[in-house]
Amino acid sequence: QWPNLHGGSIRVLQQGVLHKTKLTENGKKIRKNWTSSWVVLTDLFLFLFKESTTKMSAAAGGSPTGTNKPELCVDLNGATIEWAAVKSSRKGVFQVSTLLGVQLLLQDEDETNAVVWFNEIKRAILRLPCG
Ligand code: I3P
């Protein structure tokens, strides 16, 4: 669990390595660039950390501050998630889209694990007011 600014804590629901690529940037379609990320699912946000530099500290409960900042914070309130087999030649690919227009593909070669991630993220979205 990470400390937060209000003295509470952020509940980590699931974390691990996933492949990811953005599909859009500022509302414009961009070229895919698949990279590995350390992904941390919490009640409100999906945090993506650069895998190489932060995997160990994130796994050890490092806080998402300072040099350990996430490269992407995906707001789950009002987000949608769907399987996206048609959007990639890879297997185990699903898309997360936010209210503000971030579109992200996430992938796990291990399709069983992709299903676990999909279900956990879906459940987190449905618990939120706009879900
Ligand atoms: C893209 C790259 C991506 C691939 C994408 C290609 O080529 O090979 O991995 O997406 O397919 O266009 P480039 O490196 O030249 O940008 P997938 O791995 O998800 O299939 P796409 O154009 O069908 O999205």
Tab-separated table of N, CA and C and ligand atoms in Angstrom:
chain	number	residue	atom	x	y	z
A	1	GLN	N	0.826	-1.207	0.000
A	1	GLN	CA	0.000	0.000	0.000
A	1	GLN	C	0.859	1.256	0.000
A	2	TRP	N	0.449	2.215	-0.823
A	2	TRP	CA	1.168	3.481	-0.891
A	2	TRP	C	0.508	4.525	-0.004
A	3	PRO	N	1.302	5.364	0.639
A	3	PRO	CA	0.709	6.482	1.363
A	3	PRO	C	0.141	7.471	0.343
A	4	ASN	N	-0.885	8.232	0.672
A	4	ASN	CA	-1.280	9.320	-0.210
A	4	ASN	C	-1.263	10.630	0.557
A	5	LEU	N	-1.614	11.711	-0.158
A	5	LEU	CA	-1.450	13.044	0.412
A	5	LEU	C	-2.350	13.287	1.613
A	6	HIS	N	-3.422	12.544	1.723
A	6	HIS	CA	-4.396	12.820	2.772
A	6	HIS	C	-4.253	11.873	3.951
A	7	GLY	N	-3.162	11.167	3.989
A	7	GLY	CA	-2.908	10.297	5.123
A	7	GLY	C	-3.665	8.988	5.057
A	8	GLY	N	-4.403	8.796	3.964
A	8	GLY	CA	-5.070	7.504	3.757
A	8	GLY	C	-4.116	6.595	3.014
A	9	SER	N	-4.659	5.687	2.263
A	9	SER	CA	-3.764	4.874	1.463
A	9	SER	C	-4.461	4.433	0.188
A	10	ILE	N	-3.642	4.109	-0.803
A	10	ILE	CA	-4.158	3.668	-2.093
A	10	ILE	C	-4.113	2.146	-2.091
A	11	ARG	N	-5.249	1.541	-2.353
A	11	ARG	CA	-5.321	0.086	-2.345
A	11	ARG	C	-4.860	-0.471	-3.694
A	12	VAL	N	-3.855	-1.305	-3.664
A	12	VAL	CA	-3.384	-1.952	-4.887
A	12	VAL	C	-4.175	-3.239	-5.093
A	13	LEU	N	-4.886	-3.312	-6.236
A	13	LEU	CA	-5.738	-4.474	-6.497
A	13	LEU	C	-4.998	-5.543	-7.290
A	14	GLN	N	-4.070	-5.093	-8.114
A	14	GLN	CA	-3.371	-6.033	-8.987
A	14	GLN	C	-2.167	-5.312	-9.552
A	15	GLN	N	-1.024	-5.978	-9.663
A	15	GLN	CA	0.119	-5.351	-10.322
A	15	GLN	C	0.966	-6.386	-11.027
A	16	GLY	N	1.644	-5.933	-12.080
A	16	GLY	CA	2.474	-6.842	-12.844
A	16	GLY	C	2.867	-6.212	-14.168
A	17	VAL	N	3.546	-7.011	-14.983
A	17	VAL	CA	4.040	-6.509	-16.260
A	17	VAL	C	3.016	-6.762	-17.368
A	18	LEU	N	2.733	-5.726	-18.138
A	18	LEU	CA	1.900	-5.865	-19.342
A	18	LEU	C	2.574	-5.100	-20.476
A	19	HIS	N	2.276	-5.506	-21.712
A	19	HIS	CA	2.695	-4.693	-22.850
A	19	HIS	C	1.639	-3.636	-23.084
A	20	LYS	N	2.088	-2.468	-23.486
A	20	LYS	CA	1.104	-1.409	-23.733
A	20	LYS	C	1.518	-0.531	-24.903
A	21	THR	N	0.507	0.010	-25.559
A	21	THR	CA	0.761	1.071	-26.526
A	21	THR	C	-0.412	2.028	-26.513
A	22	LYS	N	-0.120	3.296	-26.642
A	22	LYS	CA	-1.195	4.261	-26.819
A	22	LYS	C	-1.663	4.181	-28.268
A	23	LEU	N	-2.953	4.488	-28.482
A	23	LEU	CA	-3.482	4.545	-29.844
A	23	LEU	C	-3.657	5.985	-30.285
A	24	THR	N	-3.852	6.862	-29.277
A	24	THR	CA	-4.073	8.281	-29.592
A	24	THR	C	-3.272	9.159	-28.641
A	25	GLU	N	-3.000	10.343	-29.078
A	25	GLU	CA	-2.349	11.343	-28.237
A	25	GLU	C	-3.012	12.678	-28.564
A	26	ASN	N	-3.547	13.341	-27.549
A	26	ASN	CA	-4.311	14.580	-27.746
A	26	ASN	C	-5.387	14.415	-28.814
A	27	GLY	N	-6.056	13.270	-28.760
A	27	GLY	CA	-7.179	13.035	-29.656
A	27	GLY	C	-6.794	12.615	-31.064
A	28	LYS	N	-5.478	12.558	-31.334
A	28	LYS	CA	-5.042	12.183	-32.682
A	28	LYS	C	-4.475	10.775	-32.694
A	29	LYS	N	-4.798	10.029	-33.744
A	29	LYS	CA	-4.292	8.672	-33.876
A	29	LYS	C	-2.765	8.723	-34.020
A	30	ILE	N	-2.058	7.904	-33.302
A	30	ILE	CA	-0.596	7.879	-33.423
A	30	ILE	C	-0.121	6.476	-33.788
A	31	ARG	N	1.137	6.410	-34.205
A	31	ARG	CA	1.728	5.128	-34.558
A	31	ARG	C	1.936	4.318	-33.290
A	32	LYS	N	1.582	3.034	-33.359
A	32	LYS	CA	1.755	2.178	-32.186
A	32	LYS	C	3.217	2.062	-31.794
A	33	ASN	N	3.440	1.991	-30.503
A	33	ASN	CA	4.788	1.764	-29.993
A	33	ASN	C	4.673	0.867	-28.755
A	34	TRP	N	4.745	-0.438	-28.993
A	34	TRP	CA	4.576	-1.398	-27.892
A	34	TRP	C	5.790	-1.382	-26.976
A	35	THR	N	5.555	-1.193	-25.673
A	35	THR	CA	6.639	-1.322	-24.686
A	35	THR	C	6.082	-2.057	-23.468
A	36	SER	N	7.003	-2.504	-22.637
A	36	SER	CA	6.646	-3.205	-21.417
A	36	SER	C	6.446	-2.204	-20.294
A	37	SER	N	5.393	-2.375	-19.504
A	37	SER	CA	5.176	-1.486	-18.370
A	37	SER	C	4.897	-2.293	-17.114
A	38	TRP	N	5.269	-1.720	-15.978
A	38	TRP	CA	4.838	-2.259	-14.693
A	38	TRP	C	3.503	-1.574	-14.395
A	39	VAL	N	2.433	-2.371	-14.382
A	39	VAL	CA	1.087	-1.810	-14.273
A	39	VAL	C	0.533	-2.059	-12.870
A	40	VAL	N	0.020	-0.994	-12.247
A	40	VAL	CA	-0.546	-1.086	-10.909
A	40	VAL	C	-2.008	-0.641	-10.964
A	41	LEU	N	-2.911	-1.569	-10.673
A	41	LEU	CA	-4.342	-1.252	-10.647
A	41	LEU	C	-4.744	-0.868	-9.231
A	42	THR	N	-5.343	0.323	-9.097
A	42	THR	CA	-5.894	0.754	-7.809
A	42	THR	C	-7.378	1.048	-8.017
A	43	ASP	N	-8.085	1.428	-6.971
A	43	ASP	CA	-9.519	1.675	-7.077
A	43	ASP	C	-9.871	2.717	-8.134
A	44	LEU	N	-9.067	3.790	-8.192
A	44	LEU	CA	-9.416	4.920	-9.052
A	44	LEU	C	-8.590	5.023	-10.320
A	45	PHE	N	-7.356	4.566	-10.254
A	45	PHE	CA	-6.427	4.762	-11.372
A	45	PHE	C	-5.675	3.488	-11.710
A	46	LEU	N	-5.327	3.411	-12.983
A	46	LEU	CA	-4.374	2.424	-13.446
A	46	LEU	C	-3.072	3.199	-13.653
A	47	PHE	N	-2.027	2.840	-12.910
A	47	PHE	CA	-0.733	3.517	-13.047
A	47	PHE	C	0.190	2.664	-13.899
A	48	LEU	N	0.860	3.299	-14.870
A	48	LEU	CA	1.836	2.579	-15.680
A	48	LEU	C	3.209	3.177	-15.450
A	49	PHE	N	4.137	2.322	-15.000
A	49	PHE	CA	5.512	2.737	-14.752
A	49	PHE	C	6.422	2.169	-15.832
A	50	LYS	N	7.473	2.892	-16.146
A	50	LYS	CA	8.482	2.350	-17.060
A	50	LYS	C	9.033	1.079	-16.431
A	51	GLU	N	8.911	-0.004	-17.156
A	51	GLU	CA	9.188	-1.307	-16.576
A	51	GLU	C	10.621	-1.465	-16.076
A	52	SER	N	11.560	-1.083	-16.900
A	52	SER	CA	12.968	-1.348	-16.590
A	52	SER	C	13.430	-0.674	-15.300
A	53	THR	N	12.984	0.562	-15.086
A	53	THR	CA	13.533	1.324	-13.971
A	53	THR	C	12.743	1.181	-12.675
A	54	THR	N	11.478	0.826	-12.772
A	54	THR	CA	10.667	0.919	-11.553
A	54	THR	C	10.081	-0.392	-11.067
A	55	LYS	N	10.284	-1.451	-11.826
A	55	LYS	CA	9.659	-2.712	-11.447
A	55	LYS	C	10.004	-3.101	-10.005
A	56	MET	N	11.278	-3.052	-9.690
A	56	MET	CA	11.704	-3.511	-8.375
A	56	MET	C	11.161	-2.624	-7.254
A	57	SER	N	11.276	-1.322	-7.418
A	57	SER	CA	10.825	-0.439	-6.339
A	57	SER	C	9.304	-0.443	-6.214
A	58	ALA	N	8.610	-0.546	-7.354
A	58	ALA	CA	7.151	-0.606	-7.286
A	58	ALA	C	6.723	-1.898	-6.597
A	59	ALA	N	7.385	-2.975	-6.939
A	59	ALA	CA	7.047	-4.263	-6.356
A	59	ALA	C	7.300	-4.248	-4.855
A	60	ALA	N	8.300	-3.479	-4.444
A	60	ALA	CA	8.660	-3.407	-3.034
A	60	ALA	C	7.785	-2.382	-2.300
A	61	GLY	N	6.806	-1.809	-2.993
A	61	GLY	CA	5.885	-0.879	-2.346
A	61	GLY	C	6.346	0.563	-2.420
A	62	GLY	N	7.250	0.844	-3.341
A	62	GLY	CA	7.741	2.212	-3.512
A	62	GLY	C	6.596	3.156	-3.843
A	63	SER	N	6.670	4.387	-3.401
A	63	SER	CA	5.561	5.311	-3.634
A	63	SER	C	5.692	5.944	-5.012
A	64	PRO	N	4.570	6.297	-5.638
A	64	PRO	CA	4.604	6.859	-6.982
A	64	PRO	C	4.960	8.342	-6.959
A	65	THR	N	6.109	8.670	-6.422
A	65	THR	CA	6.528	10.071	-6.336
A	65	THR	C	7.970	10.194	-6.822
A	66	GLY	N	8.434	11.414	-6.966
A	66	GLY	CA	9.833	11.662	-7.314
A	66	GLY	C	10.239	10.961	-8.591
A	67	THR	N	11.364	10.288	-8.553
A	67	THR	CA	11.889	9.635	-9.748
A	67	THR	C	11.055	8.417	-10.105
A	68	ASN	N	10.197	8.032	-9.194
A	68	ASN	CA	9.393	6.828	-9.382
A	68	ASN	C	7.993	7.169	-9.894
A	69	LYS	N	7.873	8.305	-10.595
A	69	LYS	CA	6.567	8.740	-11.088
A	69	LYS	C	6.067	7.818	-12.186
A	70	PRO	N	4.763	7.542	-12.208
A	70	PRO	CA	4.214	6.763	-13.314
A	70	PRO	C	4.356	7.540	-14.621
A	71	GLU	N	4.517	6.833	-15.738
A	71	GLU	CA	4.552	7.544	-17.022
A	71	GLU	C	3.125	7.812	-17.501
A	72	LEU	N	2.175	7.063	-16.931
A	72	LEU	CA	0.787	7.252	-17.328
A	72	LEU	C	-0.137	6.942	-16.150
A	73	CYS	N	-1.127	7.833	-15.908
A	73	CYS	CA	-2.147	7.609	-14.885
A	73	CYS	C	-3.487	7.576	-15.596
A	74	VAL	N	-4.095	6.422	-15.638
A	74	VAL	CA	-5.345	6.271	-16.380
A	74	VAL	C	-6.522	6.369	-15.417
A	75	ASP	N	-7.352	7.405	-15.575
A	75	ASP	CA	-8.514	7.636	-14.722
A	75	ASP	C	-9.595	6.606	-15.063
A	76	LEU	N	-9.920	5.757	-14.103
A	76	LEU	CA	-10.867	4.672	-14.386
A	76	LEU	C	-12.332	5.104	-14.287
A	77	ASN	N	-12.580	6.251	-13.653
A	77	ASN	CA	-13.966	6.702	-13.520
A	77	ASN	C	-14.505	7.136	-14.887
A	78	GLY	N	-15.478	6.392	-15.399
A	78	GLY	CA	-16.041	6.689	-16.714
A	78	GLY	C	-15.278	6.036	-17.857
A	79	ALA	N	-14.254	5.269	-17.526
A	79	ALA	CA	-13.480	4.585	-18.570
A	79	ALA	C	-14.259	3.381	-19.101
A	80	THR	N	-13.858	2.903	-20.273
A	80	THR	CA	-14.437	1.674	-20.819
A	80	THR	C	-13.321	0.693	-21.122
A	81	ILE	N	-13.676	-0.583	-21.119
A	81	ILE	CA	-12.688	-1.614	-21.435
A	81	ILE	C	-13.344	-2.625	-22.361
A	82	GLU	N	-12.610	-3.038	-23.393
A	82	GLU	CA	-13.164	-4.047	-24.307
A	82	GLU	C	-12.025	-4.840	-24.942
A	83	TRP	N	-12.336	-6.083	-25.290
A	83	TRP	CA	-11.354	-6.894	-25.998
A	83	TRP	C	-11.125	-6.276	-27.376
A	84	ALA	N	-9.888	-6.344	-27.855
A	84	ALA	CA	-9.545	-5.598	-29.070
A	84	ALA	C	-8.726	-6.439	-30.042
A	85	ALA	N	-9.186	-7.667	-30.256
A	85	ALA	CA	-8.465	-8.580	-31.140
A	85	ALA	C	-8.280	-8.002	-32.542
A	86	VAL	N	-9.267	-7.218	-32.993
A	86	VAL	CA	-9.198	-6.693	-34.361
A	86	VAL	C	-8.205	-5.533	-34.489
A	87	LYS	N	-7.729	-5.012	-33.355
A	87	LYS	CA	-6.841	-3.850	-33.404
A	87	LYS	C	-5.375	-4.208	-33.326
A	88	SER	N	-5.081	-5.520	-33.294
A	88	SER	CA	-3.696	-5.934	-33.166
A	88	SER	C	-3.523	-7.348	-33.687
A	89	SER	N	-2.305	-7.644	-34.142
A	89	SER	CA	-1.999	-9.008	-34.563
A	89	SER	C	-1.626	-9.857	-33.349
A	90	ARG	N	-1.471	-9.204	-32.194
A	90	ARG	CA	-1.069	-9.933	-30.985
A	90	ARG	C	-2.278	-10.596	-30.332
A	91	LYS	N	-1.989	-11.556	-29.444
A	91	LYS	CA	-3.101	-12.163	-28.708
A	91	LYS	C	-3.169	-11.593	-27.297
A	92	GLY	N	-4.362	-11.718	-26.696
A	92	GLY	CA	-4.542	-11.218	-25.330
A	92	GLY	C	-4.502	-9.699	-25.260
A	93	VAL	N	-5.118	-9.031	-26.248
A	93	VAL	CA	-5.092	-7.566	-26.310
A	93	VAL	C	-6.462	-6.987	-25.955
A	94	PHE	N	-6.479	-6.040	-25.028
A	94	PHE	CA	-7.720	-5.317	-24.744
A	94	PHE	C	-7.443	-3.825	-24.698
A	95	GLN	N	-8.529	-3.062	-24.890
A	95	GLN	CA	-8.411	-1.604	-24.976
A	95	GLN	C	-9.082	-0.944	-23.782
A	96	VAL	N	-8.403	0.033	-23.201
A	96	VAL	CA	-8.973	0.869	-22.156
A	96	VAL	C	-9.061	2.283	-22.717
A	97	SER	N	-10.252	2.893	-22.615
A	97	SER	CA	-10.449	4.262	-23.098
A	97	SER	C	-10.991	5.107	-21.963
A	98	THR	N	-10.446	6.300	-21.801
A	98	THR	CA	-10.905	7.162	-20.704
A	98	THR	C	-11.892	8.206	-21.211
A	99	LEU	N	-12.597	8.816	-20.275
A	99	LEU	CA	-13.549	9.880	-20.595
A	99	LEU	C	-12.882	11.012	-21.351
A	100	LEU	N	-11.609	11.284	-21.012
A	100	LEU	CA	-10.909	12.403	-21.645
A	100	LEU	C	-10.215	12.007	-22.942
A	101	GLY	N	-10.444	10.782	-23.400
A	101	GLY	CA	-9.994	10.419	-24.734
A	101	GLY	C	-8.675	9.686	-24.850
A	102	VAL	N	-8.100	9.268	-23.723
A	102	VAL	CA	-6.902	8.419	-23.804
A	102	VAL	C	-7.340	7.032	-24.270
A	103	GLN	N	-6.671	6.510	-25.285
A	103	GLN	CA	-6.957	5.157	-25.759
A	103	GLN	C	-5.688	4.342	-25.711
A	104	LEU	N	-5.802	3.239	-24.992
A	104	LEU	CA	-4.632	2.439	-24.664
A	104	LEU	C	-4.909	0.983	-25.002
A	105	LEU	N	-3.933	0.317	-25.635
A	105	LEU	CA	-4.034	-1.136	-25.757
A	105	LEU	C	-3.122	-1.764	-24.719
A	106	LEU	N	-3.611	-2.798	-24.048
A	106	LEU	CA	-2.810	-3.553	-23.093
A	106	LEU	C	-2.797	-5.005	-23.537
A	107	GLN	N	-1.674	-5.666	-23.314
A	107	GLN	CA	-1.536	-7.033	-23.813
A	107	GLN	C	-0.743	-7.914	-22.877
A	108	ASP	N	-1.205	-9.143	-22.724
A	108	ASP	CA	-0.415	-10.181	-22.074
A	108	ASP	C	-0.435	-11.421	-22.968
A	109	GLU	N	0.752	-11.880	-23.371
A	109	GLU	CA	0.880	-13.092	-24.187
A	109	GLU	C	0.079	-14.232	-23.574
A	110	ASP	N	0.144	-14.293	-22.248
A	110	ASP	CA	-0.559	-15.317	-21.487
A	110	ASP	C	-2.027	-14.900	-21.388
A	111	GLU	N	-2.852	-15.528	-22.227
A	111	GLU	CA	-4.242	-15.067	-22.348
A	111	GLU	C	-5.049	-15.272	-21.074
A	112	THR	N	-4.668	-16.275	-20.288
A	112	THR	CA	-5.329	-16.495	-18.995
A	112	THR	C	-5.098	-15.284	-18.105
A	113	ASN	N	-3.864	-14.802	-18.110
A	113	ASN	CA	-3.503	-13.644	-17.305
A	113	ASN	C	-4.155	-12.366	-17.848
A	114	ALA	N	-4.290	-12.300	-19.178
A	114	ALA	CA	-4.964	-11.145	-19.794
A	114	ALA	C	-6.416	-11.088	-19.317
A	115	VAL	N	-7.049	-12.249	-19.210
A	115	VAL	CA	-8.441	-12.320	-18.743
A	115	VAL	C	-8.542	-11.859	-17.283
A	116	VAL	N	-7.572	-12.260	-16.467
A	116	VAL	CA	-7.561	-11.840	-15.056
A	116	VAL	C	-7.474	-10.318	-14.964
A	117	TRP	N	-6.538	-9.736	-15.735
A	117	TRP	CA	-6.384	-8.272	-15.748
A	117	TRP	C	-7.657	-7.593	-16.228
A	118	PHE	N	-8.208	-8.107	-17.342
A	118	PHE	CA	-9.422	-7.520	-17.924
A	118	PHE	C	-10.534	-7.484	-16.884
A	119	ASN	N	-10.751	-8.618	-16.208
A	119	ASN	CA	-11.850	-8.712	-15.237
A	119	ASN	C	-11.635	-7.787	-14.049
A	120	GLU	N	-10.391	-7.690	-13.565
A	120	GLU	CA	-10.095	-6.824	-12.420
A	120	GLU	C	-10.319	-5.355	-12.770
A	121	ILE	N	-9.870	-4.961	-13.960
A	121	ILE	CA	-10.027	-3.558	-14.386
A	121	ILE	C	-11.507	-3.253	-14.592
A	122	LYS	N	-12.218	-4.189	-15.234
A	122	LYS	CA	-13.659	-4.028	-15.486
A	122	LYS	C	-14.395	-3.836	-14.150
A	123	ARG	N	-14.054	-4.667	-13.170
A	123	ARG	CA	-14.705	-4.589	-11.863
A	123	ARG	C	-14.429	-3.232	-11.197
A	124	ALA	N	-13.191	-2.770	-11.316
A	124	ALA	CA	-12.830	-1.472	-10.725
A	124	ALA	C	-13.639	-0.350	-11.385
A	125	ILE	N	-13.794	-0.417	-12.710
A	125	ILE	CA	-14.551	0.606	-13.443
A	125	ILE	C	-16.009	0.611	-12.995
A	126	LEU	N	-16.589	-0.573	-12.862
A	126	LEU	CA	-18.014	-0.677	-12.520
A	126	LEU	C	-18.317	-0.204	-11.107
A	127	ARG	N	-17.312	-0.254	-10.221
A	127	ARG	CA	-17.512	0.211	-8.840
A	127	ARG	C	-17.568	1.733	-8.754
A	128	LEU	N	-17.051	2.426	-9.792
A	128	LEU	CA	-16.955	3.890	-9.727
A	128	LEU	C	-18.256	4.553	-10.186
A	129	PRO	N	-18.483	5.806	-9.782
A	129	PRO	CA	-19.761	6.480	-10.052
A	129	PRO	C	-20.161	6.500	-11.531
A	130	CYS	N	-19.203	6.685	-12.419
A	130	CYS	CA	-19.538	6.776	-13.847
A	130	CYS	C	-19.409	5.425	-14.560
A	131	GLY	N	-19.125	4.390	-13.811
A	131	GLY	CA	-18.882	3.082	-14.436
A	131	GLY	C	-20.165	2.331	-14.751
B	1	I3P	C1	3.566	-1.416	-36.549
B	1	I3P	C2	4.153	-2.404	-35.559
B	1	I3P	C3	3.106	-2.803	-34.527
B	1	I3P	C4	1.852	-3.333	-35.203
B	1	I3P	C5	1.295	-2.344	-36.206
B	1	I3P	C6	2.328	-1.947	-37.244
B	1	I3P	O1	4.539	-1.126	-37.522
B	1	I3P	O2	4.572	-3.558	-36.231
B	1	I3P	O3	3.651	-3.790	-33.663
B	1	I3P	O4	0.877	-3.544	-34.221
B	1	I3P	O5	0.189	-2.916	-36.819
B	1	I3P	O6	1.801	-0.954	-38.078
B	1	I3P	P1	5.655	0.024	-37.322
B	1	I3P	O7	6.659	-0.514	-36.349
B	1	I3P	O8	6.199	0.232	-38.675
B	1	I3P	O9	4.950	1.234	-36.768
B	1	I3P	P2	0.527	-4.942	-33.565
B	1	I3P	O10	1.787	-5.514	-32.990
B	1	I3P	O11	-0.455	-4.601	-32.457
B	1	I3P	O12	-0.107	-5.801	-34.600
B	1	I3P	P3	-1.144	-2.144	-37.238
B	1	I3P	O13	-0.735	-1.118	-38.244
B	1	I3P	O14	-2.021	-3.215	-37.802
B	1	I3P	O15	-1.714	-1.524	-36.009
